[in-house]
Amino acid sequence: MREVRTQVVIVGAGPAGLVLGHLLHLQGVDNIVLERRTRDYVEHRQRAGVLEYGITEMLAEAGVGERMRREGLAHHGIQLRFENGAHRINFLELADGRAITVYGQQEVVKDLIGLRLNFHGAALHFESEVRAIEGIDTERPFVDANTPEGPLRIHAAYVAGCDGTHGVTGQSVPALVRRRFERVYPFAWLGILAQAAPVNDELIYSRHERGFALYSMRSPELVRLYLGVAPDENLADWSDERIWDELATRLGEGAHGQLQTGPILERGITAMRNIVLEPLRHGRLVLAGDAAHIVPPTGAKGMNLALADVRVLVPALVAALRENDTRLLDAYSDTCLRHVWRAEEFSTYMTQMLHPNPHDEFENRVQLARLRQVVESEPTARALARHYVDACSL
Ligand code: APR
Ligand code: PHB
């Protein structure tokens, strides 16, 4: 078996692993990123596309904000629709003028991969799956991966688990110290990417009695739309016509012009749940991003949370490796869990407020009371706006 050595071995080339690798490289920390999928796959995987204010600043400071600033869409508000009314949450007034940026996760991923491979020449191996992580309780951990060139063992001072949901790294924390918190929802999202011009220039979250709907976009030619559906919904039961009809009904066609339809380029069903693994560090293993926590997509916190972890992790690893000072690393898990649980709470709040439950009229009345409170009480609207715009940096 081939063997190599680095300072930090990073498992997974999603936003968490790529930003971590990039920032460590800028600090002179040698690292290797291993990704089990192909480059093409990770560059085209459809995911959420809303970046918080503080996270866009982080990307710009890291030197990967140029295309995001040019092509990303700055939004200064969102719209909430319920009981046939449309209400704007104005970030200029309620969130100190800060904006969110609508920019697809796969675009962030493309920018980072391009920079790493074309300019930095730092190690990033695709089609390289990590099969085992050993020695995290010692000072000499290593990972074993299957690469296109055969098996590879990488020795490192630290292993960073950025391998997303159900990754191998999260399971490497011994069961005795690991705690897992989970909530599953009785619905899922059917999402489409369609070639159509956005008719509204901000996101619309709609709570309709037939179910949830979300209007989002990727560019002046592409819309991203979602419908709340049953968790076991069969995609084959949804013709294009049925999808567009349901979207028009739930979004309240007519309130802001006709819903522009167009060819559906991609479609899929996403489960909705919360997961948090504690702690985010054990010995020489650190977890970041979806490897450690999942949020339901209402509120678009997933990628922001992944990058917020990395923002805490980089100085901690640098201090440990350069000065042998592990204080920040010792605090890493607790520091992250504050923003993790804040984002879990906000995503849960948004999810529970916007998805009607056909079997629970009490719950439905509570949801409507909550929505009315948002639009009638400024402190409540302000709290929603601040969390929407910057929960991971509060
Ligand atoms: N070996 C190598 N790579 C792996 C392994 C493994 N054993 N297991 C998983 N991976 C890779 C996956 O193929 C994926 O590309 O790890 C990567 C994890 O990336 P993401 O799933 O994008 O997770 P993360 O970087 O934490 O970003 C979180 O992703 O799911 C969205 O909503 C979420 O926006 C959030 C973001
Ligand atoms: C998206 O554009 O994909 C998106 C936007 C807002 C969300 C979730 C997803 O809450």
CSV table of C-alpha atoms and ligand atoms in Angstrom, one decimal:
chain,number,residue,atom,x,y,z
A,1,MET,CA,0.0,0.0,0.0
A,2,ARG,CA,1.2,3.5,-0.8
A,3,GLU,CA,1.7,5.7,2.2
A,4,VAL,CA,2.0,9.5,2.4
A,5,ARG,CA,2.1,12.0,5.2
A,6,THR,CA,0.4,15.4,5.7
A,7,GLN,CA,-0.6,17.7,8.5
A,8,VAL,CA,-4.4,17.5,8.1
A,9,VAL,CA,-6.2,14.9,6.1
A,10,ILE,CA,-9.7,16.1,5.0
A,11,VAL,CA,-12.4,13.6,4.2
A,12,GLY,CA,-15.0,15.0,1.7
A,13,ALA,CA,-14.9,17.8,-0.9
A,14,GLY,CA,-18.2,19.5,-0.1
A,15,PRO,CA,-18.2,23.2,1.0
A,16,ALA,CA,-16.8,22.3,4.5
A,17,GLY,CA,-13.9,20.2,3.3
A,18,LEU,CA,-13.0,22.5,0.4
A,19,VAL,CA,-13.1,25.7,2.4
A,20,LEU,CA,-11.1,24.1,5.3
A,21,GLY,CA,-8.5,22.9,2.8
A,22,HIS,CA,-8.3,26.3,1.2
A,23,LEU,CA,-7.9,28.3,4.4
A,24,LEU,CA,-5.4,25.9,5.9
A,25,HIS,CA,-3.4,26.1,2.7
A,26,LEU,CA,-3.4,29.9,3.0
A,27,GLN,CA,-2.0,29.5,6.5
A,28,GLY,CA,0.8,27.3,5.3
A,29,VAL,CA,-0.8,24.1,6.7
A,30,ASP,CA,-0.2,21.1,4.4
A,31,ASN,CA,-3.4,19.1,3.8
A,32,ILE,CA,-4.9,16.5,1.5
A,33,VAL,CA,-8.6,16.4,0.5
A,34,LEU,CA,-10.1,13.0,-0.4
A,35,GLU,CA,-13.5,12.8,-2.2
A,36,ARG,CA,-15.2,9.6,-3.1
A,37,ARG,CA,-17.2,11.1,-6.0
A,38,THR,CA,-16.0,12.5,-9.3
A,39,ARG,CA,-15.2,16.2,-9.8
A,40,ASP,CA,-18.1,16.4,-12.3
A,41,TYR,CA,-20.5,15.0,-9.7
A,42,VAL,CA,-19.7,17.4,-6.9
A,43,GLU,CA,-19.6,20.4,-9.3
A,44,HIS,CA,-23.2,19.7,-10.5
A,45,ARG,CA,-24.9,18.4,-7.4
A,46,GLN,CA,-28.0,20.6,-6.8
A,47,ARG,CA,-28.1,21.9,-3.2
A,48,ALA,CA,-29.4,25.0,-1.5
A,49,GLY,CA,-28.3,28.4,-2.6
A,50,VAL,CA,-28.6,31.0,0.1
A,51,LEU,CA,-25.5,32.5,1.7
A,52,GLU,CA,-25.7,34.5,4.9
A,53,TYR,CA,-24.1,37.9,5.1
A,54,GLY,CA,-21.3,36.9,7.4
A,55,ILE,CA,-20.6,33.8,5.3
A,56,THR,CA,-20.3,35.8,2.1
A,57,GLU,CA,-17.8,38.1,4.0
A,58,MET,CA,-15.8,35.0,5.0
A,59,LEU,CA,-15.7,33.7,1.4
A,60,ALA,CA,-14.6,37.1,0.1
A,61,GLU,CA,-11.9,37.4,2.8
A,62,ALA,CA,-10.7,34.0,1.8
A,63,GLY,CA,-10.3,35.1,-1.8
A,64,VAL,CA,-13.1,33.1,-3.2
A,65,GLY,CA,-15.8,35.8,-3.4
A,66,GLU,CA,-15.1,37.3,-6.8
A,67,ARG,CA,-17.5,35.3,-9.0
A,68,MET,CA,-20.0,35.1,-6.1
A,69,ARG,CA,-20.1,38.9,-5.9
A,70,ARG,CA,-20.4,39.2,-9.7
A,71,GLU,CA,-23.0,36.5,-10.4
A,72,GLY,CA,-24.7,36.0,-7.0
A,73,LEU,CA,-28.0,37.8,-6.4
A,74,ALA,CA,-28.1,40.1,-3.4
A,75,HIS,CA,-31.5,40.0,-1.7
A,76,HIS,CA,-32.7,42.5,0.9
A,77,GLY,CA,-35.8,40.7,1.9
A,78,ILE,CA,-38.0,37.6,1.6
A,79,GLN,CA,-41.7,37.3,1.3
A,80,LEU,CA,-44.0,35.3,3.5
A,81,ARG,CA,-47.4,34.2,2.2
A,82,PHE,CA,-50.3,32.8,4.2
A,83,GLU,CA,-54.0,33.2,4.4
A,84,ASN,CA,-54.0,34.7,0.9
A,85,GLY,CA,-51.8,37.6,1.9
A,86,ALA,CA,-48.2,38.5,1.0
A,87,HIS,CA,-45.9,40.1,3.5
A,88,ARG,CA,-42.4,41.3,3.0
A,89,ILE,CA,-39.7,40.9,5.6
A,90,ASN,CA,-37.4,43.8,4.9
A,91,PHE,CA,-33.8,43.1,5.8
A,92,LEU,CA,-32.8,46.8,5.2
A,93,GLU,CA,-35.0,47.8,8.1
A,94,LEU,CA,-34.9,44.7,10.2
A,95,ALA,CA,-31.4,43.3,9.8
A,96,ASP,CA,-29.3,46.4,9.7
A,97,GLY,CA,-29.3,46.7,6.0
A,98,ARG,CA,-27.4,43.4,5.5
A,99,ALA,CA,-28.3,41.2,2.5
A,100,ILE,CA,-28.2,37.5,1.8
A,101,THR,CA,-26.6,36.2,-1.5
A,102,VAL,CA,-28.4,33.7,-3.7
A,103,TYR,CA,-25.6,31.7,-5.2
A,104,GLY,CA,-25.7,27.9,-5.7
A,105,GLN,CA,-23.7,25.7,-3.4
A,106,GLN,CA,-22.2,23.9,-6.4
A,107,GLU,CA,-20.9,27.3,-7.7
A,108,VAL,CA,-19.1,27.7,-4.4
A,109,VAL,CA,-17.7,24.2,-4.8
A,110,LYS,CA,-16.6,24.9,-8.4
A,111,ASP,CA,-14.8,28.1,-7.4
A,112,LEU,CA,-12.9,26.3,-4.6
A,113,ILE,CA,-12.0,23.3,-6.7
A,114,GLY,CA,-10.8,25.5,-9.6
A,115,LEU,CA,-8.6,27.6,-7.2
A,116,ARG,CA,-7.1,24.6,-5.5
A,117,LEU,CA,-6.3,22.6,-8.7
A,118,ASN,CA,-5.4,25.5,-11.0
A,119,PHE,CA,-3.6,27.9,-8.8
A,120,HIS,CA,-2.5,26.3,-5.5
A,121,GLY,CA,-1.7,22.9,-6.8
A,122,ALA,CA,-2.8,21.5,-3.5
A,123,ALA,CA,-3.7,17.8,-3.2
A,124,LEU,CA,-7.4,17.0,-3.9
A,125,HIS,CA,-8.1,13.4,-5.0
A,126,PHE,CA,-11.5,12.5,-6.5
A,127,GLU,CA,-12.9,9.0,-6.7
A,128,SER,CA,-11.0,8.3,-3.5
A,129,GLU,CA,-13.2,6.9,-0.8
A,130,VAL,CA,-12.0,6.8,2.8
A,131,ARG,CA,-12.8,3.3,4.2
A,132,ALA,CA,-11.2,3.4,7.7
A,133,ILE,CA,-10.0,6.0,10.2
A,134,GLU,CA,-7.5,4.7,12.8
A,135,GLY,CA,-5.7,6.0,15.8
A,136,ILE,CA,-7.7,9.1,16.6
A,137,ASP,CA,-7.0,8.4,20.3
A,138,THR,CA,-3.3,8.5,19.6
A,139,GLU,CA,-1.0,11.2,18.2
A,140,ARG,CA,-0.6,9.3,14.9
A,141,PRO,CA,-3.9,8.9,13.3
A,142,PHE,CA,-4.2,7.7,9.7
A,143,VAL,CA,-6.9,7.0,7.1
A,144,ASP,CA,-7.1,4.3,4.5
A,145,ALA,CA,-8.6,5.2,1.1
A,146,ASN,CA,-9.3,3.4,-2.1
A,147,THR,CA,-8.0,5.6,-4.9
A,148,PRO,CA,-8.0,5.1,-8.7
A,149,GLU,CA,-4.3,4.3,-8.3
A,150,GLY,CA,-5.0,1.7,-5.6
A,151,PRO,CA,-5.1,1.7,-1.8
A,152,LEU,CA,-3.6,4.7,-0.1
A,153,ARG,CA,-2.7,5.3,3.6
A,154,ILE,CA,-2.5,8.9,4.7
A,155,HIS,CA,-0.8,9.7,8.0
A,156,ALA,CA,-1.7,13.1,9.5
A,157,ALA,CA,-1.6,15.0,12.8
A,158,TYR,CA,-5.4,15.6,12.5
A,159,VAL,CA,-8.3,14.0,10.6
A,160,ALA,CA,-11.1,16.4,9.5
A,161,GLY,CA,-14.4,14.7,9.0
A,162,CYS,CA,-16.2,16.8,6.3
A,163,ASP,CA,-17.9,13.8,4.7
A,164,GLY,CA,-21.5,14.9,5.0
A,165,THR,CA,-24.6,13.0,6.2
A,166,HIS,CA,-23.9,9.4,7.4
A,167,GLY,CA,-20.2,9.8,6.8
A,168,VAL,CA,-17.7,7.3,8.2
A,169,THR,CA,-16.0,9.9,10.3
A,170,GLY,CA,-18.9,10.7,12.6
A,171,GLN,CA,-19.2,7.0,13.3
A,172,SER,CA,-15.5,6.9,14.4
A,173,VAL,CA,-16.3,8.8,17.6
A,174,PRO,CA,-16.6,6.0,20.2
A,175,ALA,CA,-20.2,5.1,21.0
A,176,LEU,CA,-19.5,5.8,24.7
A,177,VAL,CA,-18.8,9.5,24.2
A,178,ARG,CA,-21.0,10.1,21.2
A,179,ARG,CA,-24.5,11.6,21.5
A,180,ARG,CA,-26.9,11.9,18.6
A,181,PHE,CA,-30.0,14.1,18.6
A,182,GLU,CA,-32.5,13.6,15.8
A,183,ARG,CA,-35.9,14.7,14.7
A,184,VAL,CA,-37.8,13.5,11.6
A,185,TYR,CA,-40.6,15.4,10.0
A,186,PRO,CA,-43.8,13.9,8.5
A,187,PHE,CA,-43.1,15.6,5.1
A,188,ALA,CA,-40.4,16.1,2.5
A,189,TRP,CA,-39.6,18.6,-0.2
A,190,LEU,CA,-40.1,18.0,-3.9
A,191,GLY,CA,-37.6,20.3,-5.6
A,192,ILE,CA,-37.3,21.4,-9.2
A,193,LEU,CA,-34.7,23.4,-11.2
A,194,ALA,CA,-36.5,25.0,-14.2
A,195,GLN,CA,-35.5,27.1,-17.1
A,196,ALA,CA,-37.7,30.1,-16.5
A,197,ALA,CA,-37.2,33.8,-15.6
A,198,PRO,CA,-37.9,34.6,-12.0
A,199,VAL,CA,-41.2,36.6,-11.7
A,200,ASN,CA,-40.4,37.8,-8.2
A,201,ASP,CA,-37.0,39.2,-7.3
A,202,GLU,CA,-37.0,37.7,-3.8
A,203,LEU,CA,-37.6,34.3,-2.3
A,204,ILE,CA,-41.3,33.5,-1.4
A,205,TYR,CA,-42.1,31.1,1.5
A,206,SER,CA,-45.7,30.2,1.3
A,207,ARG,CA,-47.9,28.3,3.8
A,208,HIS,CA,-51.0,27.2,1.9
A,209,GLU,CA,-53.6,25.0,3.2
A,210,ARG,CA,-52.6,22.4,0.6
A,211,GLY,CA,-49.1,22.5,1.8
A,212,PHE,CA,-45.8,24.4,1.8
A,213,ALA,CA,-44.2,26.0,-1.3
A,214,LEU,CA,-41.0,27.9,-1.8
A,215,TYR,CA,-40.0,30.1,-4.7
A,216,SER,CA,-36.3,30.5,-5.2
A,217,MET,CA,-33.9,31.1,-8.1
A,218,ARG,CA,-30.4,30.6,-9.3
A,219,SER,CA,-30.0,33.2,-12.0
A,220,PRO,CA,-32.0,35.5,-14.3
A,221,GLU,CA,-32.9,32.3,-16.3
A,222,LEU,CA,-33.2,29.6,-13.7
A,223,VAL,CA,-35.8,29.2,-10.9
A,224,ARG,CA,-35.6,26.7,-8.0
A,225,LEU,CA,-39.0,25.7,-6.6
A,226,TYR,CA,-40.1,23.4,-3.9
A,227,LEU,CA,-43.3,21.8,-2.7
A,228,GLY,CA,-43.9,20.2,0.7
A,229,VAL,CA,-45.0,16.6,0.0
A,230,ALA,CA,-45.4,13.3,1.9
A,231,PRO,CA,-42.1,11.7,3.0
A,232,ASP,CA,-42.9,8.6,0.9
A,233,GLU,CA,-44.0,10.6,-2.1
A,234,ASN,CA,-43.3,9.0,-5.5
A,235,LEU,CA,-41.7,11.4,-7.9
A,236,ALA,CA,-43.2,9.4,-10.8
A,237,ASP,CA,-46.7,10.5,-9.7
A,238,TRP,CA,-45.7,14.2,-10.4
A,239,SER,CA,-46.1,15.1,-14.0
A,240,ASP,CA,-44.7,18.5,-15.0
A,241,GLU,CA,-48.2,19.8,-15.3
A,242,ARG,CA,-49.1,18.7,-11.8
A,243,ILE,CA,-46.0,20.3,-10.4
A,244,TRP,CA,-46.6,23.6,-12.0
A,245,ASP,CA,-50.3,23.6,-11.1
A,246,GLU,CA,-49.6,22.9,-7.5
A,247,LEU,CA,-46.9,25.5,-7.3
A,248,ALA,CA,-49.3,28.1,-8.8
A,249,THR,CA,-52.0,27.2,-6.4
A,250,ARG,CA,-49.8,27.2,-3.3
A,251,LEU,CA,-47.8,30.3,-4.2
A,252,GLY,CA,-50.9,32.2,-4.9
A,253,GLU,CA,-50.8,32.9,-8.6
A,254,GLY,CA,-51.9,36.3,-9.4
A,255,ALA,CA,-50.5,38.0,-6.3
A,256,HIS,CA,-47.3,38.9,-8.2
A,257,GLY,CA,-47.9,38.1,-11.9
A,258,GLN,CA,-48.2,34.7,-13.5
A,259,LEU,CA,-45.8,32.0,-12.4
A,260,GLN,CA,-43.5,31.6,-15.4
A,261,THR,CA,-43.2,28.0,-16.3
A,262,GLY,CA,-40.4,26.3,-18.4
A,263,PRO,CA,-38.5,23.0,-19.0
A,264,ILE,CA,-37.8,21.2,-15.7
A,265,LEU,CA,-34.0,20.5,-15.8
A,266,GLU,CA,-33.8,18.6,-12.5
A,267,ARG,CA,-36.1,17.2,-9.9
A,268,GLY,CA,-35.8,15.3,-6.7
A,269,ILE,CA,-37.2,14.6,-3.2
A,270,THR,CA,-35.4,15.7,-0.1
A,271,ALA,CA,-36.1,14.3,3.4
A,272,MET,CA,-36.5,16.7,6.2
A,273,ARG,CA,-34.8,16.2,9.5
A,274,ASN,CA,-32.6,17.6,12.2
A,275,ILE,CA,-29.5,15.7,13.4
A,276,VAL,CA,-26.8,16.9,15.8
A,277,LEU,CA,-23.8,14.7,16.8
A,278,GLU,CA,-22.0,15.8,19.9
A,279,PRO,CA,-19.1,16.3,20.5
A,280,LEU,CA,-17.6,17.7,17.2
A,281,ARG,CA,-14.1,16.6,18.3
A,282,HIS,CA,-12.7,13.4,19.7
A,283,GLY,CA,-8.9,13.1,20.1
A,284,ARG,CA,-7.3,13.8,16.7
A,285,LEU,CA,-10.7,13.8,14.8
A,286,VAL,CA,-12.7,16.9,14.2
A,287,LEU,CA,-16.0,17.0,12.5
A,288,ALA,CA,-17.4,19.9,10.4
A,289,GLY,CA,-20.6,20.5,8.4
A,290,ASP,CA,-23.2,17.9,7.6
A,291,ALA,CA,-20.9,15.2,9.1
A,292,ALA,CA,-21.8,16.7,12.5
A,293,HIS,CA,-25.3,18.2,11.9
A,294,ILE,CA,-28.2,18.3,9.5
A,295,VAL,CA,-30.9,21.0,9.4
A,296,PRO,CA,-34.2,20.8,7.6
A,297,PRO,CA,-33.8,23.1,4.5
A,298,THR,CA,-36.4,25.7,5.5
A,299,GLY,CA,-34.2,28.7,6.1
A,300,ALA,CA,-31.3,27.4,4.0
A,301,LYS,CA,-28.8,27.1,6.9
A,302,GLY,CA,-27.0,23.9,5.8
A,303,MET,CA,-24.0,25.4,3.9
A,304,ASN,CA,-23.8,28.4,6.2
A,305,LEU,CA,-23.5,26.2,9.2
A,306,ALA,CA,-20.8,24.1,7.5
A,307,LEU,CA,-18.7,27.2,6.8
A,308,ALA,CA,-19.3,28.6,10.3
A,309,ASP,CA,-17.7,25.4,11.7
A,310,VAL,CA,-14.7,25.8,9.4
A,311,ARG,CA,-14.3,29.5,10.6
A,312,VAL,CA,-13.9,28.2,14.1
A,313,LEU,CA,-11.8,25.2,13.1
A,314,VAL,CA,-9.0,26.9,11.1
A,315,PRO,CA,-7.5,29.0,13.9
A,316,ALA,CA,-7.8,26.1,16.3
A,317,LEU,CA,-5.9,23.7,14.0
A,318,VAL,CA,-3.3,26.4,13.2
A,319,ALA,CA,-2.6,27.0,16.9
A,320,ALA,CA,-2.4,23.3,17.6
A,321,LEU,CA,-0.1,22.6,14.8
A,322,ARG,CA,2.2,25.7,14.9
A,323,GLU,CA,2.4,26.4,18.6
A,324,ASN,CA,1.3,23.1,20.1
A,325,ASP,CA,-1.5,25.2,21.8
A,326,THR,CA,-4.7,23.1,21.9
A,327,ARG,CA,-6.9,25.5,23.8
A,328,LEU,CA,-9.0,26.5,20.8
A,329,LEU,CA,-9.2,23.0,19.7
A,330,ASP,CA,-10.3,21.9,23.1
A,331,ALA,CA,-13.1,24.5,22.9
A,332,TYR,CA,-13.9,23.7,19.3
A,333,SER,CA,-17.0,21.5,19.9
A,334,ASP,CA,-18.6,23.8,22.5
A,335,THR,CA,-17.9,26.9,20.5
A,336,CYS,CA,-19.5,25.4,17.4
A,337,LEU,CA,-22.5,23.9,19.3
A,338,ARG,CA,-23.7,27.4,20.0
A,339,HIS,CA,-24.2,28.3,16.4
A,340,VAL,CA,-25.2,24.8,15.5
A,341,TRP,CA,-28.1,24.8,18.0
A,342,ARG,CA,-29.0,28.4,17.1
A,343,ALA,CA,-29.4,27.3,13.4
A,344,GLU,CA,-31.2,24.1,14.4
A,345,GLU,CA,-33.6,26.1,16.4
A,346,PHE,CA,-34.2,28.6,13.6
A,347,SER,CA,-34.6,25.9,10.9
A,348,THR,CA,-37.1,24.1,13.2
A,349,TYR,CA,-39.1,27.2,13.8
A,350,MET,CA,-39.3,28.0,10.1
A,351,THR,CA,-40.2,24.4,9.3
A,352,GLN,CA,-42.9,24.1,11.9
A,353,MET,CA,-44.5,27.4,11.1
A,354,LEU,CA,-44.8,26.9,7.3
A,355,HIS,CA,-45.8,23.2,6.8
A,356,PRO,CA,-49.5,22.6,7.6
A,357,ASN,CA,-50.5,19.3,9.1
A,358,PRO,CA,-53.7,17.8,7.6
A,359,HIS,CA,-54.2,15.7,10.7
A,360,ASP,CA,-53.7,18.4,13.4
A,361,GLU,CA,-56.0,21.4,13.3
A,362,PHE,CA,-54.6,22.7,16.6
A,363,GLU,CA,-51.1,22.7,15.1
A,364,ASN,CA,-52.4,24.6,12.1
A,365,ARG,CA,-54.0,27.3,14.2
A,366,VAL,CA,-50.8,27.7,16.1
A,367,GLN,CA,-48.8,28.0,12.9
A,368,LEU,CA,-51.1,30.8,11.7
A,369,ALA,CA,-50.9,32.6,15.0
A,370,ARG,CA,-47.1,32.5,14.7
A,371,LEU,CA,-47.1,33.8,11.2
A,372,ARG,CA,-49.4,36.7,12.2
A,373,GLN,CA,-47.1,37.5,15.0
A,374,VAL,CA,-44.2,37.8,12.6
A,375,VAL,CA,-46.0,40.3,10.4
A,376,GLU,CA,-47.7,42.2,13.2
A,377,SER,CA,-45.0,42.4,15.8
A,378,GLU,CA,-41.8,44.2,14.8
A,379,PRO,CA,-39.5,42.4,17.4
A,380,THR,CA,-40.7,39.1,16.1
A,381,ALA,CA,-40.1,40.1,12.5
A,382,ARG,CA,-36.7,41.5,13.5
A,383,ALA,CA,-35.7,38.2,15.2
A,384,LEU,CA,-36.7,36.3,12.0
A,385,ALA,CA,-34.8,38.7,9.8
A,386,ARG,CA,-31.6,38.6,11.9
A,387,HIS,CA,-31.6,34.9,11.9
A,388,TYR,CA,-32.4,34.6,8.3
A,389,VAL,CA,-29.6,36.9,7.3
A,390,ASP,CA,-26.9,35.9,9.8
A,391,ALA,CA,-27.8,33.2,12.3
A,392,CYS,CA,-24.4,31.6,12.0
A,393,SER,CA,-22.6,34.8,12.9
A,394,LEU,CA,-24.7,36.1,15.7
B,1,APR,N1,-14.6,9.3,1.5
B,1,APR,C1,-14.4,10.4,0.8
B,1,APR,N2,-15.4,11.3,0.6
B,1,APR,C2,-16.6,11.1,1.2
B,1,APR,C3,-16.8,10.0,2.0
B,1,APR,C4,-15.8,9.1,2.2
B,1,APR,N3,-15.9,8.0,2.9
B,1,APR,N4,-18.1,10.0,2.4
B,1,APR,C5,-18.7,11.1,1.9
B,1,APR,N5,-17.8,11.8,1.2
B,1,APR,C6,-18.0,13.1,0.5
B,1,APR,C7,-19.3,13.2,-0.3
B,1,APR,O1,-19.3,12.6,-1.5
B,1,APR,C8,-19.5,14.7,-0.4
B,1,APR,O2,-19.0,15.2,-1.6
B,1,APR,O3,-18.0,14.1,1.4
B,1,APR,C9,-18.7,15.2,0.8
B,1,APR,C10,-19.5,15.9,1.8
B,1,APR,O4,-20.0,17.1,1.3
B,1,APR,P1,-21.4,17.7,1.6
B,1,APR,O5,-22.4,16.6,1.6
B,1,APR,O6,-21.6,18.8,0.6
B,1,APR,O7,-21.3,18.3,3.1
B,1,APR,P2,-20.6,19.6,3.7
B,1,APR,O8,-19.4,19.9,3.0
B,1,APR,O9,-20.7,19.4,5.1
B,1,APR,O10,-21.6,20.7,3.2
B,1,APR,C11,-22.9,20.9,3.8
B,1,APR,O11,-24.2,20.3,2.0
B,1,APR,O12,-26.0,18.8,2.1
B,1,APR,C12,-25.6,20.1,2.0
B,1,APR,O13,-27.4,21.3,3.0
B,1,APR,C13,-26.1,20.9,3.2
B,1,APR,O14,-25.5,22.9,2.3
B,1,APR,C14,-25.1,21.9,3.2
B,1,APR,C15,-23.8,21.4,2.8
B,2,PHB,C1,-32.8,27.2,-2.6
B,2,PHB,O1,-32.7,28.2,-3.3
B,2,PHB,O2,-32.4,26.1,-3.0
B,2,PHB,C2,-33.3,27.4,-1.2
B,2,PHB,C3,-33.7,28.6,-0.7
B,2,PHB,C4,-34.2,28.7,0.5
B,2,PHB,C5,-34.4,27.6,1.3
B,2,PHB,C6,-34.0,26.4,0.9
B,2,PHB,C7,-33.5,26.2,-0.4
B,2,PHB,O3,-34.9,27.8,2.5
